[in-house]
PDB file of C-alpha atoms and ligand atoms in Angstrom:
ATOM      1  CA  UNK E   1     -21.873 -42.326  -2.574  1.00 66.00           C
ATOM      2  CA  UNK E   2     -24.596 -39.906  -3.141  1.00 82.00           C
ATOM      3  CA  UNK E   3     -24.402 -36.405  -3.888  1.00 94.00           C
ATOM      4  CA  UNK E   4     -26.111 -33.557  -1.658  1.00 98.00           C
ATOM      5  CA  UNK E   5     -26.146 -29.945  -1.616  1.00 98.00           C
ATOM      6  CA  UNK E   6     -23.869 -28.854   1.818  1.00 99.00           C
ATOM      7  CA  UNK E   7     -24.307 -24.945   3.070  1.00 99.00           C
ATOM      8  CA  UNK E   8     -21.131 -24.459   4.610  1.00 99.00           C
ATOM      9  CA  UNK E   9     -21.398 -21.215   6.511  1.00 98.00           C
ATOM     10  CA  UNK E  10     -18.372 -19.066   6.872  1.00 98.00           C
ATOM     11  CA  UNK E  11     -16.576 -21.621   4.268  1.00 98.00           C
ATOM     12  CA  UNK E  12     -13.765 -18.761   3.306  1.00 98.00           C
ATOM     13  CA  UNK E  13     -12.067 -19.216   6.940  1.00 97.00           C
ATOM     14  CA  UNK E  14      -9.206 -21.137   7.986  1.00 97.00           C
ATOM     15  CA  UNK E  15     -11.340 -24.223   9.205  1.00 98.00           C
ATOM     16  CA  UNK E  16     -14.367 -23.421   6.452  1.00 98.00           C
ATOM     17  CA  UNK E  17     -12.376 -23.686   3.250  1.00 98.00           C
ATOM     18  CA  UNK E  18     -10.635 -27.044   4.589  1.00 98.00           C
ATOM     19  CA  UNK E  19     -14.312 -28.411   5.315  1.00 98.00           C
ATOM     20  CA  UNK E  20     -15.557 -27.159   1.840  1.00 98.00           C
ATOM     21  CA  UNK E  21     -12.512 -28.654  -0.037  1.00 98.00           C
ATOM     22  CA  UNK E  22     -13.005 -31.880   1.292  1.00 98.00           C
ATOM     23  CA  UNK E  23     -17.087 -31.892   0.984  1.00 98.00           C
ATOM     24  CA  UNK E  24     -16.551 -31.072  -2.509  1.00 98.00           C
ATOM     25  CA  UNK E  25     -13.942 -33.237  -3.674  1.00 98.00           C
ATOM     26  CA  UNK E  26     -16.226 -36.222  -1.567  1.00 97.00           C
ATOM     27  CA  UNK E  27     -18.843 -35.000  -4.698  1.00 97.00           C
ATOM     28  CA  UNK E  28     -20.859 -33.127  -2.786  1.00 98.00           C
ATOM     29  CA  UNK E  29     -22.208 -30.060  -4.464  1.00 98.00           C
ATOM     30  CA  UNK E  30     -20.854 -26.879  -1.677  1.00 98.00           C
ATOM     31  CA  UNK E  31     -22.027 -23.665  -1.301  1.00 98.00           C
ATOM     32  CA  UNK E  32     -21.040 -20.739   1.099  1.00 98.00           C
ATOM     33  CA  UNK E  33     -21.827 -17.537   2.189  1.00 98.00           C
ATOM     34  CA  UNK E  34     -20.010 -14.016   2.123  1.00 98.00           C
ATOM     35  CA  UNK E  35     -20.070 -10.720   3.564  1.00 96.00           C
ATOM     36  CA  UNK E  36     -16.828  -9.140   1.275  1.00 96.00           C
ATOM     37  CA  UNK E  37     -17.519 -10.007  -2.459  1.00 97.00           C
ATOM     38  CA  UNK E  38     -14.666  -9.034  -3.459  1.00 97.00           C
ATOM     39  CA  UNK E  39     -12.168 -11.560  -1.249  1.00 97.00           C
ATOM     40  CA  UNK E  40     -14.969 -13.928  -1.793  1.00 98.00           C
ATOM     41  CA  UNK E  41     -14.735 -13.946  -5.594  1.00 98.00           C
ATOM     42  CA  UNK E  42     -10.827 -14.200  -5.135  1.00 98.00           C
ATOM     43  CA  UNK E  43     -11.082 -17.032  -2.996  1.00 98.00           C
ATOM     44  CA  UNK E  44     -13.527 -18.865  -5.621  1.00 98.00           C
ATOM     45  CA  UNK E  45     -11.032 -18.633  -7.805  1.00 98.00           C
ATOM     46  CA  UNK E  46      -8.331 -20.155  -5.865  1.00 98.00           C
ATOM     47  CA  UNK E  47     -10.403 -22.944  -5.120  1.00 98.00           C
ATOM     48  CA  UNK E  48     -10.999 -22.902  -8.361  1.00 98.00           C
ATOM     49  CA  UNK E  49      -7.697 -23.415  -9.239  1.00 98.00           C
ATOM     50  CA  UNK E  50      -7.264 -26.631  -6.686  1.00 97.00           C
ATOM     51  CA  UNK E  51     -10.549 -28.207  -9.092  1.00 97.00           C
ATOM     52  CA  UNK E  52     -12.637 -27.349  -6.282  1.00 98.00           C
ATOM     53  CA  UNK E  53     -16.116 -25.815  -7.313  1.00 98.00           C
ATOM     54  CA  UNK E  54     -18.137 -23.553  -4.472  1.00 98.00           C
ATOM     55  CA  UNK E  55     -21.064 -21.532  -5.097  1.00 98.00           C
ATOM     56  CA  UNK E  56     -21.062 -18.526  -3.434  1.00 98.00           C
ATOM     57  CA  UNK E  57     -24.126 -15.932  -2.086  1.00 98.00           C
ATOM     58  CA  UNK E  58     -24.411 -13.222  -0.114  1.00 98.00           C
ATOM     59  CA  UNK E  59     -25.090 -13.300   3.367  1.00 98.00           C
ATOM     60  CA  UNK E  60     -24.755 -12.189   7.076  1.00 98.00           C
ATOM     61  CA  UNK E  61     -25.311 -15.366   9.497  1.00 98.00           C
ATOM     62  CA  UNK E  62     -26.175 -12.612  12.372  1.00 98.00           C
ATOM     63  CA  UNK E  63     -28.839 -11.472  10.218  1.00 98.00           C
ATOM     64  CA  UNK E  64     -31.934 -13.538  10.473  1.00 98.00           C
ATOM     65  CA  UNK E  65     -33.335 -12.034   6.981  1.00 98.00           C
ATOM     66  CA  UNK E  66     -30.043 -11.736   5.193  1.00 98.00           C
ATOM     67  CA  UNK E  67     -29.240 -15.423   6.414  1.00 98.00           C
ATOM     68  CA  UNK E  68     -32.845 -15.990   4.824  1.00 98.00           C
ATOM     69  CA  UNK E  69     -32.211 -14.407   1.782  1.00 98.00           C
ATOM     70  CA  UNK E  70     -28.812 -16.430   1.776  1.00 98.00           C
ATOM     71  CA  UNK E  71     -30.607 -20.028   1.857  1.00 98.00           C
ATOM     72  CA  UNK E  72     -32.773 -19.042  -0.309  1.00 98.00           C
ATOM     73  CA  UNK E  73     -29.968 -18.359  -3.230  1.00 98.00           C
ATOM     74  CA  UNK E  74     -28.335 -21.314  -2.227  1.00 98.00           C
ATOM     75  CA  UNK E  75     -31.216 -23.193  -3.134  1.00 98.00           C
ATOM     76  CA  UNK E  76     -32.025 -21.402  -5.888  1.00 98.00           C
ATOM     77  CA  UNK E  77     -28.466 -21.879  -6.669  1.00 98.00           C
ATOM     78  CA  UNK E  78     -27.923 -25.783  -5.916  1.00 98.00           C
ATOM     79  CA  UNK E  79     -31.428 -27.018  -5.103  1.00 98.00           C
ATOM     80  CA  UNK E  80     -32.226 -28.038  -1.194  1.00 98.00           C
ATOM     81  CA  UNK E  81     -29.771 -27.891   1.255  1.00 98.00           C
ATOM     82  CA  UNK E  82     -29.155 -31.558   2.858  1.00 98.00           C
ATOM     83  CA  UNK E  83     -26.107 -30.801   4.548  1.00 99.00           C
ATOM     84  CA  UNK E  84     -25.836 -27.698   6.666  1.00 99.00           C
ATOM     85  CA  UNK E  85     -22.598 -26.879   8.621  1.00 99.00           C
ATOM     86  CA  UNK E  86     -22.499 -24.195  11.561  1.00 99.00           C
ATOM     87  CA  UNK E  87     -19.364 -23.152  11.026  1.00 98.00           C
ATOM     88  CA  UNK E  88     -19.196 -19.139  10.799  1.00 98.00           C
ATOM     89  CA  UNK E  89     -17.525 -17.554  13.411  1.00 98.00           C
ATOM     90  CA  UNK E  90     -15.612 -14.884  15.259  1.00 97.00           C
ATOM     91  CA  UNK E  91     -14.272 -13.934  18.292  1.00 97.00           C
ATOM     92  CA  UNK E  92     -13.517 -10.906  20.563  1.00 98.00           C
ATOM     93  CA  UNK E  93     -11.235 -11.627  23.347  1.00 97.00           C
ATOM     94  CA  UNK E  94     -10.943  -9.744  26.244  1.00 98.00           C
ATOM     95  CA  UNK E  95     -11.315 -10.464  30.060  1.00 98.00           C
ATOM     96  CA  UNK E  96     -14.963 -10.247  31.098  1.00 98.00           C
ATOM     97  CA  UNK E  97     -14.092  -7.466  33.550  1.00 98.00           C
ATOM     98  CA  UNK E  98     -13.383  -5.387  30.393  1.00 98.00           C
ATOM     99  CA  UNK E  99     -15.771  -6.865  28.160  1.00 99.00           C
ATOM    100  CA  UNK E 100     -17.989  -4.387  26.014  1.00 98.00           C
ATOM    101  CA  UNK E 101     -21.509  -5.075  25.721  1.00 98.00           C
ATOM    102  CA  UNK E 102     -20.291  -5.025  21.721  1.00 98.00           C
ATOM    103  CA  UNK E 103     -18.058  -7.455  22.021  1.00 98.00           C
ATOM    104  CA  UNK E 104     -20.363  -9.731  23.698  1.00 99.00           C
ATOM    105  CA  UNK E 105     -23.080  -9.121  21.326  1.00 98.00           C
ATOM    106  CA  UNK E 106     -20.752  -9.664  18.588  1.00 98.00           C
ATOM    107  CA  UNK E 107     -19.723 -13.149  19.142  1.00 98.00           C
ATOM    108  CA  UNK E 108     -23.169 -14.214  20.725  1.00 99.00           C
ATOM    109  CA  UNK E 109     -25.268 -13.059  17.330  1.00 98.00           C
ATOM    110  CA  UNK E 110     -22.197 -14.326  14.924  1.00 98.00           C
ATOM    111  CA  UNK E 111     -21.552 -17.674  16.653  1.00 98.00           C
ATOM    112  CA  UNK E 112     -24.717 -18.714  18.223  1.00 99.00           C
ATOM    113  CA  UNK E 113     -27.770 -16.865  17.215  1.00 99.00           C
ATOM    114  CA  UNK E 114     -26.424 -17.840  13.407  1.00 98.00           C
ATOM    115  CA  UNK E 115     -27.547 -20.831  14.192  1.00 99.00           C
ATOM    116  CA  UNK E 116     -31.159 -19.932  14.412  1.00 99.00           C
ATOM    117  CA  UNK E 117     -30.729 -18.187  11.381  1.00 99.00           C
ATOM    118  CA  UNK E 118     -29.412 -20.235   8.985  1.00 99.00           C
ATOM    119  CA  UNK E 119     -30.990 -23.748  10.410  1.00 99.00           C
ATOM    120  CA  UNK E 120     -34.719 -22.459  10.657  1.00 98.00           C
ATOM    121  CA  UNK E 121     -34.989 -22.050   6.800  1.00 98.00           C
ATOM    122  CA  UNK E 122     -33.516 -25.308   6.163  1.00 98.00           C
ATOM    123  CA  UNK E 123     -34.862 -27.606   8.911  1.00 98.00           C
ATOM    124  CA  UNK E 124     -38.231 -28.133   7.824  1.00 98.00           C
ATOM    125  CA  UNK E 125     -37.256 -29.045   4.146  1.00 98.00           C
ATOM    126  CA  UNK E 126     -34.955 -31.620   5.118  1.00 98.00           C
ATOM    127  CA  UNK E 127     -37.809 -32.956   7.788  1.00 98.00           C
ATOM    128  CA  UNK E 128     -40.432 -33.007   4.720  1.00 98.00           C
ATOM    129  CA  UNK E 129     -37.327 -35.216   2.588  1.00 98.00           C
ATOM    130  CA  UNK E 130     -36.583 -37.213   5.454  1.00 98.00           C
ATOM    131  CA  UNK E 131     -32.658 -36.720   5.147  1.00 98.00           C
ATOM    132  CA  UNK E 132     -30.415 -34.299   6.723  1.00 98.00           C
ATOM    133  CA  UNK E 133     -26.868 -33.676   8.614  1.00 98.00           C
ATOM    134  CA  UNK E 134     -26.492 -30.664  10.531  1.00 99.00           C
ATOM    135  CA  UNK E 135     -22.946 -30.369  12.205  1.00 99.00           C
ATOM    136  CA  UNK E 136     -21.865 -27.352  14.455  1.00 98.00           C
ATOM    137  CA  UNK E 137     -18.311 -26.108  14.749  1.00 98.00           C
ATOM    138  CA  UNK E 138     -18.186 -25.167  18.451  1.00 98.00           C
ATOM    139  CA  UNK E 139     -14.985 -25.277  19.825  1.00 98.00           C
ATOM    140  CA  UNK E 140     -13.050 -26.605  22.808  1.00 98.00           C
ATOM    141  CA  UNK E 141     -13.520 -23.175  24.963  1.00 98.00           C
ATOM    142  CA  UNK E 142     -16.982 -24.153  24.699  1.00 98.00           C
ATOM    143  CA  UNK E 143     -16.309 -27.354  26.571  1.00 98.00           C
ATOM    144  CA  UNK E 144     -13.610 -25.757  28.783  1.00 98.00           C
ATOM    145  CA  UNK E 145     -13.984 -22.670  29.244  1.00 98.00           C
ATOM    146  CA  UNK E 146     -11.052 -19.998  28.054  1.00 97.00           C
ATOM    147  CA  UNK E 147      -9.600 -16.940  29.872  1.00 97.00           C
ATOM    148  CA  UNK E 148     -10.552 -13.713  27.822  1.00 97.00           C
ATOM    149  CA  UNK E 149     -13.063 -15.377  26.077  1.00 98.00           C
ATOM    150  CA  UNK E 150     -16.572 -15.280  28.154  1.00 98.00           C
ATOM    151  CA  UNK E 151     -18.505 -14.294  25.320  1.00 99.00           C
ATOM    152  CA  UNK E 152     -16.718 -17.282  22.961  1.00 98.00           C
ATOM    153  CA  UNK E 153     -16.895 -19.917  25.350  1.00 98.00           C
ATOM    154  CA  UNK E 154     -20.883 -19.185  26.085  1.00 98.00           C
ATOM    155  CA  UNK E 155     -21.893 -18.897  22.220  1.00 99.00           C
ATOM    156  CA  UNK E 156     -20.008 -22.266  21.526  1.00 98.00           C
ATOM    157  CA  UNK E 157     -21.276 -23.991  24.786  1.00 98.00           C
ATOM    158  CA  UNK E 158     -24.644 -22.713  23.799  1.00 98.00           C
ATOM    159  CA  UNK E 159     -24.166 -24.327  20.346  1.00 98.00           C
ATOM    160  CA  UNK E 160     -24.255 -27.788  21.742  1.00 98.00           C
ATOM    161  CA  UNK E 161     -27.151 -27.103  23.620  1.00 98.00           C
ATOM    162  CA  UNK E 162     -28.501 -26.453  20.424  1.00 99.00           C
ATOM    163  CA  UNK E 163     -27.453 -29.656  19.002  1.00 98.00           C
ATOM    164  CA  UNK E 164     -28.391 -31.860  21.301  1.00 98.00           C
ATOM    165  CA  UNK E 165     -32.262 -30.462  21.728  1.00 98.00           C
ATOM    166  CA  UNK E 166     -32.284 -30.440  17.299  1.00 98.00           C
ATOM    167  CA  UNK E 167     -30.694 -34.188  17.694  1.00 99.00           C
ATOM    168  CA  UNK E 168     -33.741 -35.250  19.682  1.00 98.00           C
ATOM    169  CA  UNK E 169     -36.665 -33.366  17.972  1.00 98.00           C
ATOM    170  CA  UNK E 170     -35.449 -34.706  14.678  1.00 98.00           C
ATOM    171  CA  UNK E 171     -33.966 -38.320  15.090  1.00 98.00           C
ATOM    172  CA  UNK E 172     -37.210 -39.871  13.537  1.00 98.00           C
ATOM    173  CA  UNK E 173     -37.022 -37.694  10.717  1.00 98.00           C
ATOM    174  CA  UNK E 174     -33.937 -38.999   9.352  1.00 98.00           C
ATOM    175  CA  UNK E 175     -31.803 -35.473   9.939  1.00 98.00           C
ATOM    176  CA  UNK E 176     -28.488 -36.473  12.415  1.00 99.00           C
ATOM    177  CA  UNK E 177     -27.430 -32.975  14.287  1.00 99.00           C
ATOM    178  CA  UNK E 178     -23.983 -33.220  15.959  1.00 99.00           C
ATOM    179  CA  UNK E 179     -21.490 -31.107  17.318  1.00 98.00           C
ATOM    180  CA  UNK E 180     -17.068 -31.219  16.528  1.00 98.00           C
ATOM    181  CA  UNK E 181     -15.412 -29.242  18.927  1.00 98.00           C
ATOM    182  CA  UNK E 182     -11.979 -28.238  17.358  1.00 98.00           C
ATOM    183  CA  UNK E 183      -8.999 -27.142  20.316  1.00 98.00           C
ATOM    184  CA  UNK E 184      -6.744 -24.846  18.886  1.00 98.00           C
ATOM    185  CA  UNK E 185      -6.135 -25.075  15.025  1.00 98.00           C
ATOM    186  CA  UNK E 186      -3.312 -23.615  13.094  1.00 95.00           C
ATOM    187  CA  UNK E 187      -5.972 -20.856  11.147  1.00 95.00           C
ATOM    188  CA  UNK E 188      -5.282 -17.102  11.477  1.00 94.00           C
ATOM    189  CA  UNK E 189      -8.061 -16.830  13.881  1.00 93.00           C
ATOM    190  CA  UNK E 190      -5.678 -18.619  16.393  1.00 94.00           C
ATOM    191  CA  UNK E 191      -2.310 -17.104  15.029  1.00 94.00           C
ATOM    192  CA  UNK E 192      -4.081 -13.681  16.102  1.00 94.00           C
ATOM    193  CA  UNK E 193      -3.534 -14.741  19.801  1.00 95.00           C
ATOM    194  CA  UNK E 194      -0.562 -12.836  21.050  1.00 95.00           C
ATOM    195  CA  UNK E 195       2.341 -15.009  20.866  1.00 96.00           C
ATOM    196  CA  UNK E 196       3.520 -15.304  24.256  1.00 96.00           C
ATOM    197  CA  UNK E 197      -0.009 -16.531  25.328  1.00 95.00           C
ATOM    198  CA  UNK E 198      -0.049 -19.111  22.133  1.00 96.00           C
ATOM    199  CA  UNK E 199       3.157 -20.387  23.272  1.00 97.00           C
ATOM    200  CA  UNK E 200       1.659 -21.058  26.731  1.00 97.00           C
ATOM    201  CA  UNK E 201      -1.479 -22.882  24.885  1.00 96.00           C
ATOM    202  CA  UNK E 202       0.927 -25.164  22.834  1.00 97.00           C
ATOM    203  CA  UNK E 203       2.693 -26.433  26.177  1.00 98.00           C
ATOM    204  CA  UNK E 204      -1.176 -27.822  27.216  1.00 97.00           C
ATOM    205  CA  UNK E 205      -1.238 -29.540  24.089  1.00 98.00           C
ATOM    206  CA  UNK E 206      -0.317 -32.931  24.335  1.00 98.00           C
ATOM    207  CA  UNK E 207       0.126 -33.548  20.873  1.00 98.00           C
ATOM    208  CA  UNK E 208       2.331 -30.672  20.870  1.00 98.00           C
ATOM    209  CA  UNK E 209       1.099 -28.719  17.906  1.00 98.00           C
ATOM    210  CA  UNK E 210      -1.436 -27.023  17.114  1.00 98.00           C
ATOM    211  CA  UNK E 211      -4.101 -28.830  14.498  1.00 98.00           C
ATOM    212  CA  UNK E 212      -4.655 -28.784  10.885  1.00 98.00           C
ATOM    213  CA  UNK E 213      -7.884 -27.934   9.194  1.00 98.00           C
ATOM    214  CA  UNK E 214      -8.277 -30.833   7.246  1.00 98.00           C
ATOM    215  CA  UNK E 215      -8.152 -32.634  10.436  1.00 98.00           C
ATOM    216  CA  UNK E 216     -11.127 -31.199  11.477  1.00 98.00           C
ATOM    217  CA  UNK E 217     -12.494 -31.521   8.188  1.00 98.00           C
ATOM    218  CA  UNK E 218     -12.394 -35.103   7.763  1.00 98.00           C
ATOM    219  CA  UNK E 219     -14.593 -35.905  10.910  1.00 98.00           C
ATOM    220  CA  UNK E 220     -17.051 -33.557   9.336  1.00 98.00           C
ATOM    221  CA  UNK E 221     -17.315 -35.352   6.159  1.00 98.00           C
ATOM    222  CA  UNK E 222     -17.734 -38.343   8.634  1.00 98.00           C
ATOM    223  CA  UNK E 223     -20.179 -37.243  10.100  1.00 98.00           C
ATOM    224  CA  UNK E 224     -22.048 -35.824   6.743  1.00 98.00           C
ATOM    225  CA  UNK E 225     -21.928 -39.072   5.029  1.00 97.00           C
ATOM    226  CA  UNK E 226     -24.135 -42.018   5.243  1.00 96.00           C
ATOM    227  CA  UNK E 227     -22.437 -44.550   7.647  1.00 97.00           C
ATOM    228  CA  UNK E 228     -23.366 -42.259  10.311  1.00 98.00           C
ATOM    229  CA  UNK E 229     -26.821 -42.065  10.930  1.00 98.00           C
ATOM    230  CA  UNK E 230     -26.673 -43.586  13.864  1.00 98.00           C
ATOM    231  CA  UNK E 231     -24.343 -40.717  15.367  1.00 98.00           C
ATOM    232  CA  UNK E 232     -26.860 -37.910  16.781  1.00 98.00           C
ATOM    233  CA  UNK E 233     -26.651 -35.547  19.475  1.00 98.00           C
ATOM    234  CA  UNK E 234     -22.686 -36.491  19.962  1.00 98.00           C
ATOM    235  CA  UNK E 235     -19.856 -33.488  20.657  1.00 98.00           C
ATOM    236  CA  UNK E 236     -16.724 -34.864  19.432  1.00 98.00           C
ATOM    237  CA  UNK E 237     -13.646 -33.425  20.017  1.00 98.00           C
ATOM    238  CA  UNK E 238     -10.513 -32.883  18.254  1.00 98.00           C
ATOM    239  CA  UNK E 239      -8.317 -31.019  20.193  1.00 98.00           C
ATOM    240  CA  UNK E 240      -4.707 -33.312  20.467  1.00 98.00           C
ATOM    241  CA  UNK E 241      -5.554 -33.778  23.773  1.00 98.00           C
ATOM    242  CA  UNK E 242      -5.551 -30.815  25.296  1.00 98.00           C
ATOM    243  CA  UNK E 243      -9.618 -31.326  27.123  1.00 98.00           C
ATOM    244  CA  UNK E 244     -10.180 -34.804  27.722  1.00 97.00           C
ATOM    245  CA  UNK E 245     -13.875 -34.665  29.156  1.00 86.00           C
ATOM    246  CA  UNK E 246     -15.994 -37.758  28.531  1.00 77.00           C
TER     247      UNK E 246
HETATM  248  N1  CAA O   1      -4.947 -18.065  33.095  1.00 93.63           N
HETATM  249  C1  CAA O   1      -4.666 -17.252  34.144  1.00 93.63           C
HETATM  250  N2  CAA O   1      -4.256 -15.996  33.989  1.00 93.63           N
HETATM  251  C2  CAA O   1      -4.120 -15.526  32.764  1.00 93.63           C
HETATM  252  C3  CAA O   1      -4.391 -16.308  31.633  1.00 93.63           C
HETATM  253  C4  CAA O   1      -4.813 -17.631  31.838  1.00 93.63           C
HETATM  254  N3  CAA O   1      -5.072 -18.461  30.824  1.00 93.63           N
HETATM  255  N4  CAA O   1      -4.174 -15.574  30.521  1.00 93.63           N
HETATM  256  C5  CAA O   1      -3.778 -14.351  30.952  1.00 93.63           C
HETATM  257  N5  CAA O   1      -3.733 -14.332  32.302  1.00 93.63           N
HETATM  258  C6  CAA O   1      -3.337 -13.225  33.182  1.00 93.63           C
HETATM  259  C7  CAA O   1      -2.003 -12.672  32.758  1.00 93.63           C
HETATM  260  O1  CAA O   1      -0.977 -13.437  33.337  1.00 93.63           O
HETATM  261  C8  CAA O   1      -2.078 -11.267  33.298  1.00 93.63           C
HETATM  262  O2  CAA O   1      -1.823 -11.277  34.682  1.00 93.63           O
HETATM  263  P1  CAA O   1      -1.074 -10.034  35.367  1.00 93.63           P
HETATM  264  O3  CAA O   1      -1.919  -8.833  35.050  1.00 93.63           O
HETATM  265  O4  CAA O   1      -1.047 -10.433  36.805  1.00 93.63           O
HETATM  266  O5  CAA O   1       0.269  -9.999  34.702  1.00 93.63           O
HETATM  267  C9  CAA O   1      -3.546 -10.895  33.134  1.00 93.63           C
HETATM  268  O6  CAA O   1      -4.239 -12.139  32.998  1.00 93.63           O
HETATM  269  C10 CAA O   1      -3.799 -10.069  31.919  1.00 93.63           C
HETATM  270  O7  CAA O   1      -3.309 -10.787  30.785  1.00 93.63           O
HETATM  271  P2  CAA O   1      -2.962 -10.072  29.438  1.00 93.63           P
HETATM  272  O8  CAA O   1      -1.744  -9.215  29.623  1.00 93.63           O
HETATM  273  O9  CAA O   1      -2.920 -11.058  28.352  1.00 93.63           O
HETATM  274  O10 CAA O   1      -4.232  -9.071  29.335  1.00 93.63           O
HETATM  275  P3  CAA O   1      -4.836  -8.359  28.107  1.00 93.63           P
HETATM  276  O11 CAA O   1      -5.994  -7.570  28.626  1.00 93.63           O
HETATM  277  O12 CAA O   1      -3.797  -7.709  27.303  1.00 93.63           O
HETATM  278  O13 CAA O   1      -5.387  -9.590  27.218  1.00 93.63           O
HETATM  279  C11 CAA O   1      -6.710 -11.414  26.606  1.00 93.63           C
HETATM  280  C12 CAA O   1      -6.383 -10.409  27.722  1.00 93.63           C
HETATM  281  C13 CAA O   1      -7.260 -10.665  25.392  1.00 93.63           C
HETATM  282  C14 CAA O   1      -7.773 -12.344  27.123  1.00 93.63           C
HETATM  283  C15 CAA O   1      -5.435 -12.175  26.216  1.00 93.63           C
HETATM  284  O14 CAA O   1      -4.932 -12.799  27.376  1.00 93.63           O
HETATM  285  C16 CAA O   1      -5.673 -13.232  25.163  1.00 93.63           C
HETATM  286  O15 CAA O   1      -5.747 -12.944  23.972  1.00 93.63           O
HETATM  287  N6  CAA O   1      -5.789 -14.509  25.574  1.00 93.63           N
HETATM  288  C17 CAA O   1      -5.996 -15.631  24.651  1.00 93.63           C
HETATM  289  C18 CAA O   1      -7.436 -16.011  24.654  1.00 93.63           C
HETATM  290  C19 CAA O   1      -7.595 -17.205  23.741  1.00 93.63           C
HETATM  291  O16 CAA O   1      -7.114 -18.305  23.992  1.00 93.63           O
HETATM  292  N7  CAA O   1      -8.313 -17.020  22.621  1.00 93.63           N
HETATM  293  C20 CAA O   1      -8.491 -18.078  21.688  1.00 93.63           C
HETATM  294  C21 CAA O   1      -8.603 -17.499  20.314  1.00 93.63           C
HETATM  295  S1  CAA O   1      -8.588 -18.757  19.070  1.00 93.63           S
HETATM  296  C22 CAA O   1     -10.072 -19.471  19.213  1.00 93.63           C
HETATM  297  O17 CAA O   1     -10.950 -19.042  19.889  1.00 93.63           O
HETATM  298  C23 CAA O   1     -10.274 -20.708  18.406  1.00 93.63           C
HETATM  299  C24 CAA O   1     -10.717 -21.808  19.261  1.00 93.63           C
HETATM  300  O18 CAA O   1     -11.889 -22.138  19.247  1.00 93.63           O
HETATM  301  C25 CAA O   1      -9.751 -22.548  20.063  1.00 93.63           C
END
């Protein structure tokens, strides 16, 4: 199989380093941003330690210039970015009632305007190559909507939107731009959730557990690879059950 450069953004989280591991060890060559050198560096070096090799640069996704500056060390780094996963991302619970206009902002500039920032500087080299993959992490909530999570749930609906109208404009130029919707993953993002309400989420679960990351991972490198070119515009879920819209 061949060997691209993949941007993984916000590849140090739970979900993130699961998708980097397994884009590198498919020989990919996997880069990432960071806001906290420091942990950053640490967590190179842990990967480092599994075999798995992840250049790193500096970057805020909320930032259209410093998400700029970011692709352009990436590439500088690794050469052109072919493979660019959405995937930084935060949240800021709290019942809309209560919501700040901080917390809103928060999760709408992290989650969704990211993806302006970070696709823009990428999209029009891999239209000029004639190759790309372009995957968003949304999530469930964006599909279903979550209590306490107004702001979440309209940043990762609005990430869809984003992939389908990208799928269209760019299906004749060889780029596929998808969406995975993960439910509720075991990641510290979701062990944060207070644990009388996580208990309640685990009863809607089907499955009856929560997911792993590299199970959200390997539909990613799926959908990165080469066998699925034909698979543009989709939202796939992995959620154990838990939404089952169609
Ligand atoms: N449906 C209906 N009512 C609910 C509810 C729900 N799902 N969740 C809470 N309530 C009710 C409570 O029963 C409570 O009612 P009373 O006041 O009548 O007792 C009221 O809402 C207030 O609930 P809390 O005590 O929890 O209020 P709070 O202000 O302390 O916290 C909250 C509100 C921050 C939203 C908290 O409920 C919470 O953290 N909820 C979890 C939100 C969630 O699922 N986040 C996902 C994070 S992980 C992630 O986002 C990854 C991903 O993609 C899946």
């Amino acid at each position: 199989m061949s060997s691209r450069v993949a941007l993984i953004t916000g590849g140090t989280g739970g979900i993130g380093t699961a998708i980097c591991e397994r884009l590198a060890r498919a020989g990919h060559r996997v880069a990432t941003n960071y806001r906290n050198e420091e942990k950053a560096r640490a967590w190179q070096e842990a990967m480092r330690a599994k075999g798995v090799e992840v250049f790193l640069a500096p970057g805020d996704v909320s930032d259209p210039d410093s998400a700029a500056a970011m692709v352009r060390a990436v590439e500088q780094g690794l050469g052109p970015v072919e493979i660019l996963v959405n995937n930084a991302g935060i949240t800021r619970d709290a019942v809309f009632h209560k919501m700040s206009y901080q917390q809103w902002s928060e999760v709408i500039r992290t989650n969704l305007d990211s993806c302006f920032n970070v696709t823009r500087p990428i999209i029009e080299g891999m239209r000029e190559r004639r190759w790309g993959r372009i995957v968003q992490i949304s999530s469930v909530n964006g599909q279903k909507g979550q209590y306490g999570q107004a702001n979440y749930a309209a940043a990762k609906a609005g990430m869809h939107g984003f992939t389908i109208s990208l799928a269209q404009e760019n299906a004749k130029h060889g780029i596929t731009v998808n969406t995975v919707s993960p439910g509720y993953v075991g990641t510290d993002m979701v062990m944060a959730v207070p644990e009388h309400i996580r208990e309640k989420i685990l009863q809607q679960i089907p499955t009856g557990r929560f997911g792993a990351p590299e199970e959200i991972a390997a539909v990613v490198a799926f959908l990165v690879g080469e066998e699925a070119a034909w698979i543009t515009g989709a939202n796939i879920a992995i959620n154990g059950g838990q939404y089952m819209g169609w």
